[in-house]
Tab-separated table of C-alpha atoms and ligand atoms in Angstrom:
chain	number	residue	atom	x	y	z
A	1	MET	CA	2.124	-17.405	24.852
A	2	ASN	CA	5.794	-15.888	24.117
A	3	GLU	CA	6.447	-13.216	26.637
A	4	LEU	CA	7.321	-10.338	24.047
A	5	LEU	CA	4.053	-11.451	22.181
A	6	GLN	CA	2.192	-10.923	24.932
A	7	LYS	CA	3.528	-7.355	25.800
A	8	LEU	CA	3.095	-6.557	21.999
A	9	GLU	CA	-0.630	-7.612	22.483
A	10	LYS	CA	-0.820	-5.552	25.561
A	11	GLU	CA	1.084	-2.424	25.060
A	12	HIS	CA	1.103	-2.346	21.141
A	13	ILE	CA	5.001	-1.212	21.514
A	14	LEU	CA	8.114	-3.020	21.543
A	15	SER	CA	11.883	-1.517	21.620
A	16	LYS	CA	13.701	-2.040	18.433
A	17	LYS	CA	15.638	-4.848	20.539
A	18	GLU	CA	12.678	-6.736	21.142
A	19	LEU	CA	11.373	-6.511	17.751
A	20	ILE	CA	14.621	-8.090	16.391
A	21	ILE	CA	14.180	-10.649	18.764
A	22	LEU	CA	10.666	-11.307	17.148
A	23	LEU	CA	11.754	-11.266	13.760
A	24	GLU	CA	14.720	-13.475	14.294
A	25	ASP	CA	12.618	-16.241	16.271
A	26	ASN	CA	11.068	-18.594	13.807
A	27	GLU	CA	9.624	-20.409	16.507
A	28	ILE	CA	6.879	-17.969	17.352
A	29	ASN	CA	5.594	-17.621	13.672
A	30	SER	CA	2.246	-19.448	14.099
A	31	GLU	CA	1.324	-17.816	17.538
A	32	LEU	CA	2.116	-14.326	16.053
A	33	PHE	CA	-0.089	-15.207	12.927
A	34	ASP	CA	-2.841	-16.232	15.200
A	35	LEU	CA	-2.664	-13.263	17.486
A	36	ALA	CA	-2.264	-10.541	14.579
A	37	ASN	CA	-5.388	-12.471	13.243
A	38	LYS	CA	-7.355	-12.013	16.576
A	39	THR	CA	-6.111	-8.635	16.905
A	40	ARG	CA	-7.460	-7.726	13.725
A	41	GLU	CA	-10.599	-9.058	14.492
A	42	LYS	CA	-11.142	-7.220	17.720
A	43	HIS	CA	-10.032	-3.855	16.326
A	44	VAL	CA	-11.311	-3.403	12.800
A	45	GLY	CA	-13.464	-6.472	12.483
A	46	SER	CA	-13.907	-9.300	9.735
A	47	LYS	CA	-14.976	-7.660	6.778
A	48	VAL	CA	-12.443	-6.989	3.930
A	49	HIS	CA	-12.316	-3.664	2.051
A	50	LEU	CA	-11.964	-3.661	-1.503
A	51	ARG	CA	-10.333	-0.828	-3.183
A	52	GLY	CA	-10.380	-0.377	-6.911
A	53	LEU	CA	-6.824	0.265	-7.960
A	54	LEU	CA	-6.866	2.518	-11.282
A	55	GLU	CA	-3.289	2.817	-12.866
A	56	PHE	CA	-4.305	5.963	-14.889
A	57	SER	CA	-0.548	6.573	-15.889
A	58	ASN	CA	2.697	4.699	-16.178
A	59	VAL	CA	4.723	7.762	-17.060
A	60	CYS	CA	7.243	8.276	-14.285
A	61	SER	CA	10.110	11.046	-13.959
A	62	ASN	CA	11.764	8.791	-11.039
A	63	ASN	CA	14.363	6.178	-11.475
A	64	CYS	CA	13.983	3.724	-8.472
A	65	LYS	CA	16.294	0.977	-8.727
A	66	TYR	CA	13.847	-1.732	-8.316
A	67	CYS	CA	10.708	-0.340	-10.234
A	68	GLY	CA	9.681	-1.413	-13.836
A	69	LEU	CA	7.988	2.244	-14.366
A	70	ARG	CA	11.526	3.917	-13.706
A	71	ILE	CA	12.331	6.620	-16.342
A	72	ASP	CA	15.329	4.675	-17.845
A	73	ASN	CA	13.312	1.482	-18.638
A	74	LYS	CA	12.669	1.791	-22.288
A	75	ASN	CA	11.204	-1.564	-22.780
A	76	ILE	CA	7.363	-0.323	-21.954
A	77	GLU	CA	5.114	1.712	-23.732
A	78	ARG	CA	4.038	4.552	-21.529
A	79	TYR	CA	0.208	5.480	-21.358
A	80	ASN	CA	-1.709	8.195	-19.939
A	81	LEU	CA	-5.485	6.991	-19.581
A	82	THR	CA	-8.036	9.532	-21.005
A	83	PHE	CA	-10.819	10.801	-18.728
A	84	ASP	CA	-13.287	8.702	-20.555
A	85	ASP	CA	-11.081	5.420	-19.677
A	86	ILE	CA	-11.276	6.568	-16.187
A	87	LEU	CA	-14.794	6.776	-16.095
A	88	TYR	CA	-15.208	3.465	-17.772
A	89	SER	CA	-12.936	1.925	-14.958
A	90	ALA	CA	-15.063	3.867	-12.531
A	91	ASN	CA	-18.208	2.358	-13.541
A	92	ILE	CA	-16.962	-1.122	-13.510
A	93	ALA	CA	-16.019	-0.163	-9.765
A	94	LYS	CA	-19.387	1.111	-9.148
A	95	GLU	CA	-20.978	-2.120	-10.541
A	96	ALA	CA	-18.662	-4.289	-8.747
A	97	GLY	CA	-19.931	-2.390	-5.468
A	98	TYR	CA	-16.607	-0.889	-4.632
A	99	LYS	CA	-16.850	2.198	-2.108
A	100	THR	CA	-12.996	3.143	-2.717
A	101	LEU	CA	-11.045	4.329	-6.081
A	102	VAL	CA	-7.408	4.520	-5.747
A	103	LEU	CA	-5.902	6.514	-8.467
A	104	GLN	CA	-2.440	5.628	-9.007
A	105	SER	CA	0.311	6.697	-11.128
A	106	GLY	CA	3.983	7.068	-11.897
A	107	GLU	CA	5.424	10.239	-10.548
A	108	ASN	CA	4.536	12.519	-13.444
A	109	GLN	CA	1.975	15.554	-14.196
A	110	ALA	CA	-0.176	12.987	-16.464
A	111	TYR	CA	-2.709	15.631	-15.815
A	112	PRO	CA	-2.167	19.385	-14.908
A	113	ARG	CA	-3.077	20.248	-11.555
A	114	LYS	CA	-6.527	21.857	-12.676
A	115	GLN	CA	-7.589	18.744	-14.909
A	116	MET	CA	-6.643	16.238	-11.944
A	117	LYS	CA	-9.050	18.434	-9.550
A	118	GLU	CA	-11.771	17.927	-12.025
A	119	ILE	CA	-11.211	14.018	-12.321
A	120	ILE	CA	-11.026	13.774	-8.462
A	121	SER	CA	-14.419	15.856	-7.768
A	122	LYS	CA	-16.258	14.020	-10.576
A	123	LEU	CA	-15.307	10.857	-9.146
A	124	LYS	CA	-16.129	11.897	-5.746
A	125	LYS	CA	-19.585	12.798	-7.002
A	126	MET	CA	-20.081	9.307	-7.942
A	127	ASP	CA	-19.859	8.594	-3.983
A	128	PHE	CA	-16.391	7.127	-3.893
A	129	ALA	CA	-13.892	7.468	-1.315
A	130	ILE	CA	-10.904	8.679	-3.430
A	131	THR	CA	-7.352	7.581	-2.495
A	132	LEU	CA	-4.393	9.127	-4.328
A	133	SER	CA	-0.916	7.513	-4.871
A	134	LEU	CA	0.791	10.180	-7.205
A	135	GLY	CA	4.093	10.442	-5.412
A	136	GLU	CA	5.667	13.409	-3.987
A	137	LYS	CA	4.229	16.705	-4.524
A	138	THR	CA	4.253	20.097	-3.114
A	139	PHE	CA	1.759	20.873	0.144
A	140	GLU	CA	0.019	23.016	-2.040
A	141	GLU	CA	-0.694	20.401	-4.640
A	142	TYR	CA	-1.706	17.958	-1.894
A	143	LYS	CA	-4.003	20.706	-0.416
A	144	ASN	CA	-5.679	21.526	-3.952
A	145	TYR	CA	-6.442	17.599	-4.283
A	146	LYS	CA	-7.600	17.352	-0.772
A	147	GLU	CA	-10.084	20.222	-1.440
A	148	ALA	CA	-11.135	18.666	-4.627
A	149	GLY	CA	-12.519	15.713	-2.566
A	150	ALA	CA	-9.504	13.420	-2.299
A	151	ASP	CA	-9.889	11.384	1.108
A	152	ARG	CA	-6.658	9.376	1.332
A	153	TYR	CA	-3.013	9.403	-0.036
A	154	LEU	CA	-0.662	6.440	-0.383
A	155	LEU	CA	3.149	7.033	-0.215
A	156	ARG	CA	5.588	4.372	0.850
A	157	ILE	CA	8.559	5.418	2.799
A	158	GLU	CA	10.182	2.031	0.881
A	159	THR	CA	12.914	1.898	3.582
A	160	THR	CA	13.839	4.165	6.478
A	161	ASP	CA	17.719	2.988	6.240
A	162	LYS	CA	18.879	6.442	4.584
A	163	GLU	CA	21.949	4.935	2.971
A	164	LEU	CA	19.919	2.097	1.169
A	165	TYR	CA	17.209	4.841	0.535
A	166	LYS	CA	19.698	6.718	-1.504
A	167	LYS	CA	20.954	3.664	-3.489
A	168	MET	CA	17.835	2.709	-4.378
A	169	HIS	CA	16.401	6.139	-5.501
A	170	PRO	CA	18.679	8.404	-7.373
A	171	ASN	CA	18.027	12.056	-7.191
A	172	MET	CA	15.613	11.530	-4.720
A	173	SER	CA	15.924	12.569	-0.777
A	174	PHE	CA	14.548	10.826	1.916
A	175	GLU	CA	13.926	13.880	4.003
A	176	ASN	CA	11.381	15.033	1.004
A	177	ARG	CA	9.332	11.834	1.233
A	178	VAL	CA	9.209	12.183	5.296
A	179	ARG	CA	8.258	15.799	4.559
A	180	CYS	CA	5.311	14.443	2.123
A	181	LEU	CA	4.043	12.130	4.862
A	182	LYS	CA	3.986	15.008	7.204
A	183	ASP	CA	2.088	17.473	4.963
A	184	LEU	CA	-0.511	14.882	4.016
A	185	LYS	CA	-1.091	14.258	7.941
A	186	GLU	CA	-1.373	17.886	8.295
A	187	LEU	CA	-4.091	18.383	5.762
A	188	ASP	CA	-5.883	15.582	7.514
A	189	TYR	CA	-5.575	13.173	4.821
A	190	GLU	CA	-5.937	9.513	5.889
A	191	VAL	CA	-2.456	8.537	5.223
A	192	GLY	CA	-1.227	5.114	3.889
A	193	SER	CA	2.589	4.447	3.751
A	194	GLY	CA	4.791	1.301	3.972
A	195	PHE	CA	7.866	-0.590	2.820
A	196	LEU	CA	9.405	-3.131	0.905
A	197	ILE	CA	10.848	-6.530	2.179
A	198	GLY	CA	13.737	-7.854	0.585
A	199	LEU	CA	15.854	-5.132	-1.213
A	200	PRO	CA	19.568	-6.028	-1.492
A	201	GLU	CA	20.998	-4.805	1.852
A	202	GLN	CA	18.064	-4.663	3.925
A	203	THR	CA	18.370	-5.904	7.341
A	204	ILE	CA	16.411	-7.255	10.050
A	205	SER	CA	17.517	-4.133	12.057
A	206	SER	CA	16.254	-2.047	9.329
A	207	TYR	CA	12.819	-3.725	9.103
A	208	ALA	CA	12.600	-3.206	13.167
A	209	ASP	CA	13.291	0.775	12.224
A	210	ASP	CA	10.745	0.515	9.627
A	211	LEU	CA	8.096	-0.699	11.640
A	212	LEU	CA	8.775	1.934	14.251
A	213	PHE	CA	8.746	4.627	11.697
A	214	LEU	CA	5.273	3.750	11.085
A	215	LYS	CA	4.228	3.365	14.192
A	216	GLN	CA	5.673	6.532	15.263
A	217	ILE	CA	4.067	8.815	12.261
A	218	GLU	CA	0.880	7.046	13.238
A	219	VAL	CA	-0.049	5.828	9.804
A	220	ASP	CA	-3.719	4.764	8.844
A	221	MET	CA	-2.735	2.292	6.492
A	222	ALA	CA	0.451	0.424	6.030
A	223	GLY	CA	1.299	-1.774	3.079
A	224	ILE	CA	4.059	-4.255	3.339
A	225	GLY	CA	5.194	-5.771	-0.055
A	226	PRO	CA	8.199	-8.092	-0.829
A	227	PHE	CA	10.521	-6.960	-3.356
A	228	ILE	CA	10.102	-8.910	-6.729
A	229	PRO	CA	12.906	-8.681	-9.235
A	230	ASN	CA	11.805	-6.910	-12.347
A	231	PRO	CA	13.933	-8.014	-15.376
A	232	ASP	CA	13.971	-4.339	-16.752
A	233	THR	CA	15.726	-3.026	-13.866
A	234	PRO	CA	19.019	-2.922	-12.455
A	235	LEU	CA	18.040	-5.399	-9.569
A	236	ALA	CA	17.066	-8.038	-12.251
A	237	ASN	CA	19.582	-10.577	-10.821
A	238	GLU	CA	18.777	-9.864	-7.174
A	239	ASN	CA	16.856	-12.360	-4.878
A	240	GLU	CA	13.295	-11.739	-4.519
A	241	GLY	CA	11.909	-10.973	-0.876
A	242	ASN	CA	11.079	-13.580	1.676
A	243	PHE	CA	7.345	-14.337	1.727
A	244	LEU	CA	7.165	-15.374	5.407
A	245	LEU	CA	9.400	-12.857	6.500
A	246	ALA	CA	7.012	-10.079	4.649
A	247	LEU	CA	4.277	-11.925	6.632
A	248	LYS	CA	5.710	-11.494	9.899
A	249	ILE	CA	6.434	-8.089	9.676
A	250	MET	CA	2.991	-7.269	8.340
A	251	SER	CA	1.711	-9.326	11.445
A	252	ILE	CA	3.592	-7.311	13.785
A	253	MET	CA	2.669	-4.317	12.128
A	254	ARG	CA	-1.321	-4.882	12.916
A	255	LEU	CA	-0.075	-5.654	16.497
A	256	LEU	CA	2.059	-2.394	16.705
A	257	LEU	CA	-0.885	-0.384	15.211
A	258	PRO	CA	-4.329	-2.493	15.781
A	259	ASP	CA	-6.604	-0.259	14.350
A	260	ILE	CA	-5.067	0.650	11.103
A	261	ASN	CA	-5.922	-0.743	7.530
A	262	ILE	CA	-3.552	-3.262	6.298
A	263	PRO	CA	-3.695	-4.569	2.612
A	264	ALA	CA	-2.948	-8.219	1.565
A	265	THR	CA	-0.655	-6.881	-0.975
A	266	THR	CA	-0.545	-8.265	-4.512
A	267	ALA	CA	3.107	-8.969	-4.354
A	268	MET	CA	2.246	-11.427	-1.472
A	269	GLU	CA	0.217	-13.396	-4.156
A	270	VAL	CA	3.145	-13.221	-6.510
A	271	LEU	CA	5.517	-14.919	-4.231
A	272	LYS	CA	3.016	-17.470	-2.997
A	273	PRO	CA	-0.104	-18.964	-4.345
A	274	ASP	CA	-2.800	-17.898	-1.786
A	275	GLY	CA	-0.618	-15.396	-0.251
A	276	GLN	CA	-3.254	-12.609	0.009
A	277	ILE	CA	-5.633	-15.184	1.631
A	278	ILE	CA	-2.626	-16.115	4.119
A	279	ALA	CA	-2.209	-12.258	4.527
A	280	LEU	CA	-5.848	-11.873	5.687
A	281	GLN	CA	-5.635	-14.460	7.874
A	282	SER	CA	-2.656	-13.048	9.533
A	283	GLY	CA	-3.562	-9.249	10.249
A	284	ALA	CA	-4.513	-7.874	6.814
A	285	ASN	CA	-8.332	-6.448	6.097
A	286	VAL	CA	-7.767	-4.749	2.592
A	287	ILE	CA	-7.661	-5.941	-0.903
A	288	MET	CA	-6.770	-3.791	-3.806
A	289	PRO	CA	-8.495	-5.424	-7.014
A	290	ASN	CA	-7.143	-3.964	-10.237
A	291	ILE	CA	-9.722	-2.115	-12.278
A	292	THR	CA	-7.533	-0.642	-14.803
A	293	LYS	CA	-8.546	-1.654	-18.503
A	294	PRO	CA	-6.923	-4.889	-19.076
A	295	VAL	CA	-4.844	-3.675	-22.300
A	296	TYR	CA	-3.034	-1.118	-20.229
A	297	ARG	CA	-2.648	-3.324	-16.983
A	298	GLU	CA	0.663	-5.261	-18.514
A	299	LYS	CA	2.140	-2.016	-19.205
A	300	TYR	CA	1.631	-0.916	-15.411
A	301	SER	CA	4.658	-3.287	-14.736
A	302	LEU	CA	6.031	-2.670	-11.386
A	303	TYR	CA	7.207	-6.203	-11.052
A	304	PRO	CA	6.574	-9.384	-13.133
A	305	GLY	CA	3.620	-11.464	-12.169
A	306	LYS	CA	1.610	-8.553	-10.765
A	307	ASN	CA	-1.126	-9.027	-13.351
A	308	SER	CA	-1.427	-12.881	-13.576
A	309	ASN	CA	-4.823	-14.104	-13.848
A	310	ASP	CA	-4.970	-16.343	-10.617
A	311	ASN	CA	-4.226	-13.319	-8.743
A	312	ILE	CA	-7.070	-12.700	-6.472
A	313	ALA	CA	-7.070	-9.036	-7.439
A	314	LYS	CA	-8.908	-9.015	-10.468
A	315	GLU	CA	-11.949	-6.946	-11.131
A	316	ASN	CA	-14.106	-9.983	-10.779
A	317	SER	CA	-15.592	-9.414	-7.566
A	318	GLU	CA	-17.710	-12.702	-7.485
A	319	THR	CA	-14.540	-14.668	-7.261
A	320	ILE	CA	-13.157	-12.658	-4.352
A	321	LYS	CA	-16.439	-12.926	-2.582
A	322	ILE	CA	-16.194	-16.790	-2.895
A	323	LYS	CA	-12.453	-17.096	-1.753
A	324	LEU	CA	-13.424	-14.778	1.118
A	325	GLN	CA	-16.564	-16.929	2.062
A	326	ASN	CA	-14.290	-19.931	2.330
A	327	ILE	CA	-12.303	-18.097	5.072
A	328	ASN	CA	-15.397	-16.811	6.811
A	329	ARG	CA	-14.794	-13.213	5.953
A	330	GLY	CA	-17.305	-10.917	4.151
A	331	ILE	CA	-16.990	-7.817	1.811
A	332	SER	CA	-17.439	-4.541	3.472
A	333	GLU	CA	-20.020	-2.590	2.142
A	334	ASP	CA	-18.915	1.223	3.858
A	335	PHE	CA	-16.013	3.358	2.864
A	336	GLY	CA	-13.886	1.283	5.038
A	337	ILE	CA	-12.427	4.612	6.882
A	338	SER	CA	-9.495	3.541	8.922
A	339	ASN	CA	-10.430	3.102	12.530
A	340	ALA	CA	-7.159	4.755	13.765
A	341	TYR	CA	-8.167	7.609	11.922
A	342	LEU	CA	-11.534	7.813	13.398
A	343	ILE	CA	-10.340	7.509	16.708
A	344	LYS	CA	-7.623	10.198	16.144
A	345	LYS	CA	-10.619	12.489	15.103
A	346	SER	CA	-12.556	11.654	18.062
A	347	THR	CA	-9.997	12.641	20.717
A	348	PHE	CA	-9.271	16.080	19.210
B	401	5AD	N1	8.697	-5.526	-6.171
B	401	5AD	C1	7.647	-5.193	-5.052
B	401	5AD	N2	7.216	-3.842	-5.136
B	401	5AD	C2	7.326	-2.887	-6.030
B	401	5AD	N3	6.943	-1.589	-6.063
B	401	5AD	C3	7.824	-1.099	-7.049
B	401	5AD	N4	8.454	-2.095	-7.708
B	401	5AD	C4	8.311	-3.076	-7.099
B	401	5AD	C5	9.222	-4.392	-7.076
B	401	5AD	N5	10.293	-4.457	-7.926
B	401	5AD	C6	6.159	-1.118	-5.273
B	401	5AD	C7	6.796	0.172	-4.328
B	401	5AD	C8	6.074	1.276	-4.778
B	401	5AD	C9	4.427	0.574	-5.100
B	401	5AD	C10	3.501	1.212	-5.893
B	401	5AD	O1	4.937	-0.385	-5.715
B	401	5AD	O2	6.848	-0.186	-3.059
B	401	5AD	O3	5.515	2.397	-3.521
B	402	SF4	FE1	8.319	5.996	-10.108
B	402	SF4	FE2	6.823	5.079	-8.084
B	402	SF4	FE3	8.252	3.301	-9.620
B	402	SF4	FE4	9.685	4.607	-8.218
B	402	SF4	S1	8.533	3.187	-7.377
B	402	SF4	S2	10.317	4.351	-10.555
B	402	SF4	S3	8.525	6.704	-8.129
B	402	SF4	S4	6.385	4.474	-10.084
């Protein structure tokens, strides 16, 4: 086996320089993917965790250059789901056997804090693990939601290249984002983060930094998503991210943090047919099927193709089951708490 891969398998750490060598060497790709797959099997098992993704509001006050929900995009109709709409989707998720609900929205205050807490505790009472993905909030707000029953929080760092971060995220601050991740950890959330692959000006060196950042803050989950240009954004004419590179980076993530959860991201499927199945065979162990009412889905337009029908992430869990059976993988029947999180807890 390639020497660096051997070292990565044994020690779960490499220097930035070594990571760059791996990222630039395409000869090792299949060895890397196999090793990530084996490592996933050894550390988190063969079962795939399904998380029902509920996009409950597409209102966003931020203006991220790459995202279709940015405030400057006037080409989409904005919505806030009613409590009844949310319950409707939660029931679909229940029937489909999903154990986790992911409540995602643009960065806004679709619901005042008190109501948001009520929603969380109501859904928690339906015996779901609750993941929130609502963007940057204060420590107090994160604390309130944790107390209401939230278990996990997703907040991608997007890129650790500070210059690029600034360009991509007008009026936002890298430091505040890191502060949020630290607060979430302190509050004992299972913390998911991640980054984009293929933004203009992103480099191999910055991906190595991104990987090491997630290793350093010890995330419990990491979502690696290729960038897909959205025609309603200033990045409309940029190139899309490279599937193979995104897959490599995801596989290396598995080897750096073998016990975490790693989703096969929807963006991977958009770039390549069966992209999510390939990801599941290269280190990933999670899928996030969309359970939002179909009429709203097209309005949650982060990037084109996200809601296409041949996307594995549909509410139809039967289709997913068959696809998984074909690669000898089953659907997990437990909450799918990150092993990394459990290990950290048991060592306290
Ligand atoms: N391409 C790929 N991913 C995107 N996201 C937003 N816009 C795009 C895009 N054009 C991702 C961001 C965000 C997540 C919810 O969606 O990484 O964190
Ligand atoms: Fe808003 Fe998130 Fe899109 Fe940025 S990435 S514009 S914060 S929804």
